[in-house]
Short mmCIF file of C-alpha atoms in Angstrom, two decimals:
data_model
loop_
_atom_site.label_atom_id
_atom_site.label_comp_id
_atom_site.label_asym_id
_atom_site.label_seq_id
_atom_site.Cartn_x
_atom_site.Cartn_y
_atom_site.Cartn_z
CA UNK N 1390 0.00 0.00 0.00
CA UNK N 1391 1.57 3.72 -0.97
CA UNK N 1392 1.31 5.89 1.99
CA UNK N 1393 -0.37 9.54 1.25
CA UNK N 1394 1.97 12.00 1.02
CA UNK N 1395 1.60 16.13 0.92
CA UNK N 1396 3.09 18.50 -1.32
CA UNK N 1397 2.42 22.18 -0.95
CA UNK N 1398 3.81 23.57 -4.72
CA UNK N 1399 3.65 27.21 -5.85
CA UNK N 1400 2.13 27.40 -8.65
CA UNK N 1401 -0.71 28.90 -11.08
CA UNK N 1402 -4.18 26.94 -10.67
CA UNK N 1403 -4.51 27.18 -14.57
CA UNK N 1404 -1.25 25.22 -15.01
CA UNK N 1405 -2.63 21.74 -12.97
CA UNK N 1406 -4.93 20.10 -15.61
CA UNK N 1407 -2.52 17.55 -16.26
CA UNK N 1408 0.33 16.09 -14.32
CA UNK N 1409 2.92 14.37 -16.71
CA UNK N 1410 4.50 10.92 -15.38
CA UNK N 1411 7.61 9.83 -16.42
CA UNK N 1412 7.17 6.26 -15.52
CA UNK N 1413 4.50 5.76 -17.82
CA UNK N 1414 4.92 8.70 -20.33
CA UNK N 1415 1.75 10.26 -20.52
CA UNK N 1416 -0.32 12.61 -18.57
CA UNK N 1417 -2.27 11.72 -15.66
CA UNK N 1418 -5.52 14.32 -15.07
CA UNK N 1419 -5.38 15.97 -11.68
CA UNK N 1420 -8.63 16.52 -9.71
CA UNK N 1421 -8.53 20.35 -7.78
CA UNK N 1422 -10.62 21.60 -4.98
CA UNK N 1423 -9.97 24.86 -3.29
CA UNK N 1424 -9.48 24.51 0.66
CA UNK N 1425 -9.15 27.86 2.60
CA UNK N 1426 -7.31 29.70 -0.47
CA UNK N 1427 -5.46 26.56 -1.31
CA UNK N 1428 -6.20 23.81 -4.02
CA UNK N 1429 -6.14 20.16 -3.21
CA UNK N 1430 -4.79 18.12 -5.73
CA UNK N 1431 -5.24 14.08 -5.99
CA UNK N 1432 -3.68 12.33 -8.32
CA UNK N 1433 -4.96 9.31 -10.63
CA UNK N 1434 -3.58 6.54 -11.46
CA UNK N 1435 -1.17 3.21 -10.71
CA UNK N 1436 0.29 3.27 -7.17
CA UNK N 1437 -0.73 7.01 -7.19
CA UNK N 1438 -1.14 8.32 -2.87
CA UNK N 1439 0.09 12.23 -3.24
CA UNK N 1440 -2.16 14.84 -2.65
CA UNK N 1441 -0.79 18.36 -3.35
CA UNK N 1442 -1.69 21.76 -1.64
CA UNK N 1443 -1.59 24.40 -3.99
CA UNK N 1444 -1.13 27.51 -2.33
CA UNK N 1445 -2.56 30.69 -4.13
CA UNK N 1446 -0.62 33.54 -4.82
CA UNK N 1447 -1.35 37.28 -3.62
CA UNK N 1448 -1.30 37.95 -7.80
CA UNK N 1449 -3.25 34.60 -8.77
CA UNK N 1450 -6.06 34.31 -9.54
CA UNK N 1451 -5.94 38.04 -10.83
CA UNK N 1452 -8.67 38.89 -8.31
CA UNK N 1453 -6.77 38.17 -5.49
CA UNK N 1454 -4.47 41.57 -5.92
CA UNK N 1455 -7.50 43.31 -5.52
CA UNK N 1456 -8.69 41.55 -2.48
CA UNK N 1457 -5.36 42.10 -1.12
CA UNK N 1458 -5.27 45.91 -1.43
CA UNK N 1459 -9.17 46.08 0.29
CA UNK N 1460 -7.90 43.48 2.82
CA UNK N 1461 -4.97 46.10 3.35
CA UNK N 1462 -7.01 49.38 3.35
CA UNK N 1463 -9.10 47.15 6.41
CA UNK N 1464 -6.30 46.59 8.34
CA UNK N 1465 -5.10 50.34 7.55
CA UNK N 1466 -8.50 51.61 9.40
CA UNK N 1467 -8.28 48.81 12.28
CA UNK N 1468 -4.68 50.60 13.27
CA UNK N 1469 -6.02 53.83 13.25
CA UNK N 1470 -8.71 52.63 15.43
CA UNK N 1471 -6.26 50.92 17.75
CA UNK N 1472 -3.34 53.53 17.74
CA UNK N 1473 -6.04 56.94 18.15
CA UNK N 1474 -6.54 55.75 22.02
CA UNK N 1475 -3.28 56.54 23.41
CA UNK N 1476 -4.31 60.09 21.82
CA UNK N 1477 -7.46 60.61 22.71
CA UNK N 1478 -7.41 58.89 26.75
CA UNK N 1479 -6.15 62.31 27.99
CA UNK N 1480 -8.98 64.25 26.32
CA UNK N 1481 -12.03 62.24 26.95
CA UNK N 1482 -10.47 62.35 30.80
CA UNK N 1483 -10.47 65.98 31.03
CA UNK N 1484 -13.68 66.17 28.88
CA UNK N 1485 -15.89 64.05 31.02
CA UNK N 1486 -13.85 64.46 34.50
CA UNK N 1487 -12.99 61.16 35.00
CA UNK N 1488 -10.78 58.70 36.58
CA UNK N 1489 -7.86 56.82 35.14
CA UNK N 1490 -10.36 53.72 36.00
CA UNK N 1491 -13.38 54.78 34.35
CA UNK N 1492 -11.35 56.06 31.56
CA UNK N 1493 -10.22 52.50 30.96
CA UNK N 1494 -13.69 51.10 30.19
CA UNK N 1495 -13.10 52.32 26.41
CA UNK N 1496 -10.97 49.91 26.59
CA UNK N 1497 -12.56 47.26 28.06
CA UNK N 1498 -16.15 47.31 26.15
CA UNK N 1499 -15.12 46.39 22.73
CA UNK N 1500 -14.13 42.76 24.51
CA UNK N 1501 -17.83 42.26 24.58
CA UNK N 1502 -17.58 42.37 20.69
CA UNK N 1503 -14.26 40.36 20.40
CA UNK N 1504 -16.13 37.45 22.40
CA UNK N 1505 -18.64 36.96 20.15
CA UNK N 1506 -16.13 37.39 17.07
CA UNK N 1507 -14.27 34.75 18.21
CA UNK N 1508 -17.41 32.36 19.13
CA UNK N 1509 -19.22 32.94 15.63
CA UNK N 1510 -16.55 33.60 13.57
CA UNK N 1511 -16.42 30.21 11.61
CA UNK N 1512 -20.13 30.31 11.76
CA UNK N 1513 -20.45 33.60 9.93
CA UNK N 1514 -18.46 32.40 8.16
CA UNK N 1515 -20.66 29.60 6.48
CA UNK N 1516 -23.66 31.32 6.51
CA UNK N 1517 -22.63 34.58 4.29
CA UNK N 1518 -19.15 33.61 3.01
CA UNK N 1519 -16.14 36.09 3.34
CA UNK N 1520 -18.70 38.65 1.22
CA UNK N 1521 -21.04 38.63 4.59
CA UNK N 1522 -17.99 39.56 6.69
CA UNK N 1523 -16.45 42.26 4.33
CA UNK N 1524 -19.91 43.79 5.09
CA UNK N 1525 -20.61 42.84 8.48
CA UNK N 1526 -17.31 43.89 9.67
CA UNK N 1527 -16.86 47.63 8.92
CA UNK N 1528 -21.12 47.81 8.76
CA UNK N 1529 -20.58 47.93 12.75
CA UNK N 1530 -17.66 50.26 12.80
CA UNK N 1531 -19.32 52.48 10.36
CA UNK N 1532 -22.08 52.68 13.24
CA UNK N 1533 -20.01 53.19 16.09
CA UNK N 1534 -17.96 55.69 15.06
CA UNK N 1535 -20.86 57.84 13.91
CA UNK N 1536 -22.77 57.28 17.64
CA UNK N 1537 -18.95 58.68 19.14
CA UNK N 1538 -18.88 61.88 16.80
CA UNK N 1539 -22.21 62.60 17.65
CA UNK N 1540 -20.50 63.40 21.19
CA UNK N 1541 -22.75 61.52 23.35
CA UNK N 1542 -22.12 60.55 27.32
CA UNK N 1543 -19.43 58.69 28.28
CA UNK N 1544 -21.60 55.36 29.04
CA UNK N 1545 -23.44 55.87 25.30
CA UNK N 1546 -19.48 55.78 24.13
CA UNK N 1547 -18.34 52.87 26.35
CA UNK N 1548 -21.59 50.74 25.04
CA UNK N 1549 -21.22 51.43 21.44
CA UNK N 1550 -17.57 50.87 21.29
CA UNK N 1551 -18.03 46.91 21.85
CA UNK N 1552 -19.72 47.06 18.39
CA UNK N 1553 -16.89 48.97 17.10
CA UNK N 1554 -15.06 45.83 18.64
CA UNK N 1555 -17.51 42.83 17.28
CA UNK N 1556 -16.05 44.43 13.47
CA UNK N 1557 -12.58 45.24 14.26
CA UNK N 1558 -12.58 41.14 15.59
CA UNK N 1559 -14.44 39.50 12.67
CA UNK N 1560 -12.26 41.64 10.28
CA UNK N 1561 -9.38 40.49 12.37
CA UNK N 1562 -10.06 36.96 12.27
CA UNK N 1563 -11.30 36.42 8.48
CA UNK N 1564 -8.34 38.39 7.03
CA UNK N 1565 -5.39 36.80 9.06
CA UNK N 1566 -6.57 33.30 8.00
CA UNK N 1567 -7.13 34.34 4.53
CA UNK N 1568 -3.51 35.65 3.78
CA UNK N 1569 -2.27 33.12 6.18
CA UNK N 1570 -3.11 30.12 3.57
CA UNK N 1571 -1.72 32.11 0.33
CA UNK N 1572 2.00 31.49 -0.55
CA UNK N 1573 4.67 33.83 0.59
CA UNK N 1574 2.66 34.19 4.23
CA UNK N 1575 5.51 35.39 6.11
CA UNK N 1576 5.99 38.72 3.54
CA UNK N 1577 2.39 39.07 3.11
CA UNK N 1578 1.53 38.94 6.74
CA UNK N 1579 4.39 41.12 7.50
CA UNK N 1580 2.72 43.81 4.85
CA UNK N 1581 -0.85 43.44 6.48
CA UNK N 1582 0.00 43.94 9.79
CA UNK N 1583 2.47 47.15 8.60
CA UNK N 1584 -0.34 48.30 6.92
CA UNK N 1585 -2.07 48.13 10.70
CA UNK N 1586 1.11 49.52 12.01
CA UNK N 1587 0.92 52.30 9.74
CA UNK N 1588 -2.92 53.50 10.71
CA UNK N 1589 -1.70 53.19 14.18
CA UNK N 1590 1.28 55.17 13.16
CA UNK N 1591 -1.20 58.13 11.30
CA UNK N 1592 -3.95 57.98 13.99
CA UNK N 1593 -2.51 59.69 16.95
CA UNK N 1594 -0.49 62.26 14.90
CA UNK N 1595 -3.82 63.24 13.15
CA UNK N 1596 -5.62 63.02 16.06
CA UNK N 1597 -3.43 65.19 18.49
CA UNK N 1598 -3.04 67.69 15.50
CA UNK N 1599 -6.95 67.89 15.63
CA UNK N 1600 -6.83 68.59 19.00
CA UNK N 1601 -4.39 70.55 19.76
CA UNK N 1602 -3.71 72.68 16.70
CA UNK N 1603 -7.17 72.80 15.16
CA UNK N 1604 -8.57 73.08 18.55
CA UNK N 1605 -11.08 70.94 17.96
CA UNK N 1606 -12.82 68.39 20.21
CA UNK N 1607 -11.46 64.74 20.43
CA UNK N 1608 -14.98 63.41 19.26
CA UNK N 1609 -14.05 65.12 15.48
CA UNK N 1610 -11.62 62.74 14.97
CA UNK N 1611 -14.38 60.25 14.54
CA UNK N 1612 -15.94 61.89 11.56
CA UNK N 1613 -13.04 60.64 9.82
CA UNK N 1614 -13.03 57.09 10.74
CA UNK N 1615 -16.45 57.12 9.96
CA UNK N 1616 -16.30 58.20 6.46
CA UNK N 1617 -13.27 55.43 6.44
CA UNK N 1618 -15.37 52.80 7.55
CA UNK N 1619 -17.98 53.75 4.73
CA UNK N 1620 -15.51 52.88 1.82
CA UNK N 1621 -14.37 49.78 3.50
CA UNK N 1622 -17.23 48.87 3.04
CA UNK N 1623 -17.26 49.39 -0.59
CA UNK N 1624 -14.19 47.80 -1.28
CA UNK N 1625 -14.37 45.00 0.61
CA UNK N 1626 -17.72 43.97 -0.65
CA UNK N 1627 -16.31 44.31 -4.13
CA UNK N 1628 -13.83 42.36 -4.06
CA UNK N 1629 -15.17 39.83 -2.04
CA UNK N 1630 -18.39 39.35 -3.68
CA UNK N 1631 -18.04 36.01 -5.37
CA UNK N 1632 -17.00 34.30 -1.96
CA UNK N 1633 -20.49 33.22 -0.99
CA UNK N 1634 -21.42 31.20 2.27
CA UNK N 1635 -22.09 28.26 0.21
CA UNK N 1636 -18.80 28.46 -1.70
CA UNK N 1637 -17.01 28.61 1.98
CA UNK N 1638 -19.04 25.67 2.94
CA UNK N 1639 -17.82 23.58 -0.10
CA UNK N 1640 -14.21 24.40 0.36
CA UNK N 1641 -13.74 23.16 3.69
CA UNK N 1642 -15.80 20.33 3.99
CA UNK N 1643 -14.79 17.67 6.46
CA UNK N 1644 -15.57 13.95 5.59
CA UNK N 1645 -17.53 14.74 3.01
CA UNK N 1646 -19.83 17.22 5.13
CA UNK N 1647 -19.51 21.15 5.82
CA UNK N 1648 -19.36 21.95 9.11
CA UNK N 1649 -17.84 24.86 11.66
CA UNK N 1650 -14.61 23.95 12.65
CA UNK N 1651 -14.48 26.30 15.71
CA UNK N 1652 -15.19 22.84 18.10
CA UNK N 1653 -13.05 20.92 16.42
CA UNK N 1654 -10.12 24.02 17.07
CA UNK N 1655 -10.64 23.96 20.75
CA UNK N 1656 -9.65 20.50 20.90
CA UNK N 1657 -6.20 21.77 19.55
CA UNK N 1658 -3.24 22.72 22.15
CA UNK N 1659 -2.04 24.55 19.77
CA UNK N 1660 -4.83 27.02 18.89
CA UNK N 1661 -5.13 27.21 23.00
CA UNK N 1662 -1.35 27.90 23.37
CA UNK N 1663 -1.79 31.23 20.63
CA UNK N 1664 -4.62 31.92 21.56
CA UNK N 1665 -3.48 33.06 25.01
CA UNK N 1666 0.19 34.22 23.59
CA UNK N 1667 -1.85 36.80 21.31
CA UNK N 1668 -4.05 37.87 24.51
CA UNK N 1669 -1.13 39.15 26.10
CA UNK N 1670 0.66 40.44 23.11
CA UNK N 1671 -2.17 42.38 22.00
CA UNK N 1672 -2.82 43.82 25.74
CA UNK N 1673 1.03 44.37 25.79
CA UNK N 1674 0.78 46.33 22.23
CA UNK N 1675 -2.27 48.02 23.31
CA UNK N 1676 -1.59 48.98 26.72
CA UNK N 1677 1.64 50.36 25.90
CA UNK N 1678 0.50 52.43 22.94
CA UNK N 1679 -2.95 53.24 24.73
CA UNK N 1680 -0.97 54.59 27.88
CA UNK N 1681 1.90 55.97 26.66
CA UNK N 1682 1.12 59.53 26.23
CA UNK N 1683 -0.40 60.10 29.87
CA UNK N 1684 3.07 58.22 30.95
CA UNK N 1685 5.11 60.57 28.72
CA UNK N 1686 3.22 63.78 30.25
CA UNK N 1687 3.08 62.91 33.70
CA UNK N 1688 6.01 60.67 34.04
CA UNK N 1689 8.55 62.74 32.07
CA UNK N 1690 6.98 65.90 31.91
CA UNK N 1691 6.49 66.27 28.33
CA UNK N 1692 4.71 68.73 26.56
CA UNK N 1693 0.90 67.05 25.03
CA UNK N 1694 2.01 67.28 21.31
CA UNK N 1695 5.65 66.02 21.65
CA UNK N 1696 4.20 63.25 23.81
CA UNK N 1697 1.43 62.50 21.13
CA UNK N 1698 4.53 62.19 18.75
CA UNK N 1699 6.03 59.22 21.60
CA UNK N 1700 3.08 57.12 20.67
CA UNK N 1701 3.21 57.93 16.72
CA UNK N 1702 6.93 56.56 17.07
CA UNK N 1703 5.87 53.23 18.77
CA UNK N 1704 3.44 52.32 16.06
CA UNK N 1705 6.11 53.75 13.22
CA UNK N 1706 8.38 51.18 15.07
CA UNK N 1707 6.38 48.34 14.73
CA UNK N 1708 5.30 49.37 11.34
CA UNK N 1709 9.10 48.85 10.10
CA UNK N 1710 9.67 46.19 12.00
CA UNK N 1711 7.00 44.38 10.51
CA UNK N 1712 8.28 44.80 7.11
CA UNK N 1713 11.67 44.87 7.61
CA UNK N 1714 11.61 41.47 10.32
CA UNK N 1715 8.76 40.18 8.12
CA UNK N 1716 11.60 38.67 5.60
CA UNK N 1717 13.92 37.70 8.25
CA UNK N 1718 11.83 35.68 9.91
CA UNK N 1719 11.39 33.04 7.65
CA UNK N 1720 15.11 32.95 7.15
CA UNK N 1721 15.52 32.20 11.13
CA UNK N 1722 12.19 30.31 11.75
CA UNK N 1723 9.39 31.40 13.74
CA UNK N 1724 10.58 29.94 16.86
CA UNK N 1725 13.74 31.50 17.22
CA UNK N 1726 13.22 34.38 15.55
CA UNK N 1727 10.17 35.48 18.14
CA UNK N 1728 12.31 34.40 20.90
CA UNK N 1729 15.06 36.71 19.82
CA UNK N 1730 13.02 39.37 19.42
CA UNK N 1731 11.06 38.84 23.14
CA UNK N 1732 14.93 39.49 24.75
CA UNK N 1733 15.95 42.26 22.53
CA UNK N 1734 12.43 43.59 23.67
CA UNK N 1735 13.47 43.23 27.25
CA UNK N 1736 16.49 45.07 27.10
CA UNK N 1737 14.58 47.95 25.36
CA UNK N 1738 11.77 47.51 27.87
CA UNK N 1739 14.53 47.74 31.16
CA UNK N 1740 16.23 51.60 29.16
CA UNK N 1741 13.21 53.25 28.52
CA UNK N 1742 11.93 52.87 32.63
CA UNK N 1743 15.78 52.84 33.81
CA UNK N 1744 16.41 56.03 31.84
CA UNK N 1745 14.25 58.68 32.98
CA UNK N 1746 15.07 61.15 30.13
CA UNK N 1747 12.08 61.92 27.68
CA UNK N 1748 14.61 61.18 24.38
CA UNK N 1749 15.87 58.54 25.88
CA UNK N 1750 12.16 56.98 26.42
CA UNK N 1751 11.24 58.54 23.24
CA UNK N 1752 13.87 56.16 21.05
CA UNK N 1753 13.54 53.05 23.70
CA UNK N 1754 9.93 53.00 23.00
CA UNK N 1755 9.73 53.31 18.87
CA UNK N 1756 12.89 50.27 19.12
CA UNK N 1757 10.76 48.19 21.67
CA UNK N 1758 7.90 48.49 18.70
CA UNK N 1759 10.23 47.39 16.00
CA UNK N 1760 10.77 43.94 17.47
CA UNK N 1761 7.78 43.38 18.67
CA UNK N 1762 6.39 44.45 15.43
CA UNK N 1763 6.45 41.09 13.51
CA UNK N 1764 5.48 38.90 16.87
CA UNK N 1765 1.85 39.15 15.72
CA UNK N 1766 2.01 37.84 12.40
CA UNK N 1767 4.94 34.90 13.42
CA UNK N 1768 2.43 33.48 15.35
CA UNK N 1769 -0.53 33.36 13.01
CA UNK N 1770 2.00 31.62 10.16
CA UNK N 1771 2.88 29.25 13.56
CA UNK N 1772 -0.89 27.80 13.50
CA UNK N 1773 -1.14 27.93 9.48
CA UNK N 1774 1.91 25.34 9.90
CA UNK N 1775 1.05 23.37 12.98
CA UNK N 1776 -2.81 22.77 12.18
CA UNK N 1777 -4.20 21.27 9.33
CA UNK N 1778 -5.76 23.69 6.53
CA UNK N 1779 -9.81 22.98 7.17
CA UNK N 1780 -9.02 24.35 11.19
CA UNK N 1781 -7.06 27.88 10.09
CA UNK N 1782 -9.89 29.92 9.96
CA UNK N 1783 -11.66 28.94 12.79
CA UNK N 1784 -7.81 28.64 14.63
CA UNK N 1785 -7.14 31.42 13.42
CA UNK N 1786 -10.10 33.69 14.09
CA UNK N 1787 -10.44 32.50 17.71
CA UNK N 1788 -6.94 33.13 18.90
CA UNK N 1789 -7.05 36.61 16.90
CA UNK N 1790 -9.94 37.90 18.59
CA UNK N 1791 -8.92 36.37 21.91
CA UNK N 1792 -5.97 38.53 20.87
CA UNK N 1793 -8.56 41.49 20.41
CA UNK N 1794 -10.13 40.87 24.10
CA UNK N 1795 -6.49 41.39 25.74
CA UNK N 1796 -6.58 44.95 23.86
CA UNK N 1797 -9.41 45.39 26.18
CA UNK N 1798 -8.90 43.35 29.48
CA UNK N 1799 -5.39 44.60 30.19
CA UNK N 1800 -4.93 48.01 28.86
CA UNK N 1801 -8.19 48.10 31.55
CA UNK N 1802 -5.89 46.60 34.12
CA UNK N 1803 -3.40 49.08 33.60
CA UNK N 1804 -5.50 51.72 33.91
CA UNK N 1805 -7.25 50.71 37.27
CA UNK N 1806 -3.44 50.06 38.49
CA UNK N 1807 -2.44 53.69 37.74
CA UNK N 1808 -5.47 54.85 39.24
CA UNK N 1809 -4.24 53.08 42.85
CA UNK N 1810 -0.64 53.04 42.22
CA UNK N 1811 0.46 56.30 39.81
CA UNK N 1812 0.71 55.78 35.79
CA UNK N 1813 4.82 54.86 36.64
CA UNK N 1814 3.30 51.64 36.58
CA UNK N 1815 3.01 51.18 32.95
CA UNK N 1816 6.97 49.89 32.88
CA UNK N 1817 6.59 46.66 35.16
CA UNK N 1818 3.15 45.71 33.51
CA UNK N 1819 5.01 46.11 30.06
CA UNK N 1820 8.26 44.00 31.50
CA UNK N 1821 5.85 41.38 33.28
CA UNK N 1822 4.35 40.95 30.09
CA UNK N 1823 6.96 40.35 27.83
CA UNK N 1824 8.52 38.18 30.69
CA UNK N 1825 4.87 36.37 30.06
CA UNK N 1826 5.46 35.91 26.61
CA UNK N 1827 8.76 34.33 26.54
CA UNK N 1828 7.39 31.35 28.72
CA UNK N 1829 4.15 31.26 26.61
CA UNK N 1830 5.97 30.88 23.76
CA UNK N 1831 8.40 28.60 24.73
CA UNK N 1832 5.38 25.48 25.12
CA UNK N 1833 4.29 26.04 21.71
CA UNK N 1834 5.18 22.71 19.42
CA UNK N 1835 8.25 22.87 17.63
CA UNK N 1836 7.51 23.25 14.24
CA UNK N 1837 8.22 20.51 11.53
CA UNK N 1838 11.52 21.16 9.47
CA UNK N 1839 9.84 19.36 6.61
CA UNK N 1840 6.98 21.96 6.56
CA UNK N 1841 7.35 23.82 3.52
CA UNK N 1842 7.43 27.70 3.32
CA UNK N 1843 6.37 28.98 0.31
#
């Protein structure tokens, strides 16, 4: 009996009608069936037992450059959603007279929305296709953000951000596992989560400008994310619009049925293991960016614009460091390569609270971003390798909005600690958290060296 082997082969879908065999000099016809963005392919014929994943590429089918760019324009919007906080915390705090700890529930509502992302994810999924969720997704943003510019109380703004967090988690979810099963993941995911990097980057300098030299009120800032959420919509539905529930359904059936593969996920250590090394990454990224500028005021007595410009230099770090590390790291290997990058961290981590100089903490901070900038996306490439292709979405999806709901939960935690303890705290959160990380990280499987990277 010929044991079933996989392949995973780079290469054009049109170009697999026929498979030529030497041993019997003729062509044997292939049979393909797209799974998650990649095509199965079975071969036919005497002592035949290989089945080949075809990965697509980011330029084939044709279509898929277009998704790409909308998938990238998404992920632009969800950093400038993420990186404005850090800007904005001081303002709504003065604006509605509150305390560090109340502040914090902006970001603690949106987990409300991340939970049910990552529960119904796989489900949506099925139901409406990737279409459904390139219109679901920035549908609930695009109602959020218009409730916030309408300036409403504080509790209307904590309530309707955990809709702004239900899209921000689907979007989250869908689009990681989509690039994550095209070839060239490493570069790609490296791109997409620059591309978040880089509306994190934009945010707080527009923001801050708003504020403080258009003198306008923090809640303007949303008009714009509002009209960016609009065309999201637009181009995500467009290029999306053949991927139907049904279509979704086919591609990833299991024994010969469709079915969610969220369950089946659970059961993995593997999706457990990311899913709660993203929680505290995200927190970490969150926290630090979302804090920063009330640390950079009140800590080291900086002035509100060239603190606003500490926090636009954390998410430029991580922007770079995302490209830059994004083609390193599959020269190293995930494993190591995040490793490295958690101790380099450290040492950054240790200057900028050792060194109480604002430069100093201004230049620690934007390096500490760089290498943690490609953490993110080495770990969604880690479950593309270590879990079969039918679980990556659902895999995928939870650990990434799990990944959402420490954005809220701890940047929260760090909040109510500065309220009892003084915002100095921010540094041994940040270093317990990386320290957190490393030992996370180090349980996760070892990764087959006979996995291919395309």
């Amino acid at each position: 009996m010929t044991t079933p082997t996989t392949t995973v082969i780079d290469m054009p879908a049109d170009d697999l009608t026929h498979h030529p065999d030497p041993s019997i000099g003729n062509t044997i016809p292939l049979e393909a069936r797209s799974i998650s963005g990649q095509t199965n392919l079975s071969t036919f014929g005497p002592g035949s037992g290989t089945v080949a994943n075809v990965l697509q590429r980011w330029d084939y089918p044709r279509i898929n450059t277009y998704r790409l760019a909308a998938i990238f324009f998404a992920f632009l919007n969800f950093g400038m959603n993420d990186g404005s906080y850090g800007a904005l915390v001081p303002y709504i705090e003065l604006d509605y007279r509150l305390s560090y700890t109340v502040t914090s529930l902006v970001f603690l509502s949106p987990f409300a929305g991340y939970t049910i992302a990552a529960l119904f994810s796989d489900r949506l999924h099925i139901f409406f296709g990737r279409r459904g969720i390139a219109i679901i997704a920035p549908s609930c943003k695009v109602i959020a953000y218009a409730v916030i510019a309408a300036h409403p109380s504080y509790p209307v703004v904590v309530a309707i951000l955990a809709l702004a967090g239900l899209g921000n988690g689907l979007a989250d979810a869908a689009w990681n596992a989509w690039i994550g099963n095209l070839a060239h993941t490493n570069q790609l995911l490296g791109l997409l989560h620059g591309f978040y990097g880089l509306g994190a980057t934009i945010s707080p300098l527009i923001s801050t400008s708003m504020i403080t030299k258009a003198n306008l009120g923090w809640w303007t800032f949303f008009y714009l994310m509002t009209a960016l959420a609009a065309l999201e919509i637009g181009t995500g539905s467009v290029a999306f619009w053949s991927e139907t529930g049904s279509k979704y359904a086919d591609a990833n059936r299991v024994d010969g049925e469709s079915t969610g593969m969220t369950r089946q996920a659970l059961k993995q250590k593997v999706t457990w293991i990311c899913a709660l090394f993203l929680l505290c990454y995200v927190g970490l990224e969150v926290s630090l960016g979302g804090w920063i500028v009330n640390f950079m005021i009140r800590v080291r007595h900086g002035e509100p614009f060239s603190s606003g410009m500490t926090a636009t230099g954390f998410w430029l770090g991580i922007t770079v460091g995302r490209v830059i590390l994004g083609f390193v790291t599959p020269n190293v290997g995930e494993r190591l390569a995040v490793s490295v990058y958690l101790l380099v961290s450290v040492g950054f981590e240790l200057i900028f609270w050792l060194v109480p100089q604002f430069i100093v903490s201004a230049v620690a901070v934007s390096l500490l971003g760089f290498f943690i900038g490609p953490i993110f996306p080495s770990t969604i490439i880690a479950v593309t390798k270590l879990l079969p292709s039918e679980m990556h979405v659902a895999a995928i999806g939870f650990s990434a909005a799990i990944g959402g709901g420490g954005a809220a939960l701890l940047p929260f935690a760090a909040g109510a600690i500065a309220q009892a303890k003084g915002p100095a705290t921010l540094q041994p959160i940040v270093l317990t958290l990386l320290a957190l990380l490393i030992g996370i990280w180090l349980t996760l499987p070892r990764i087959p060296k006979h996995v291919h990277q395309a």
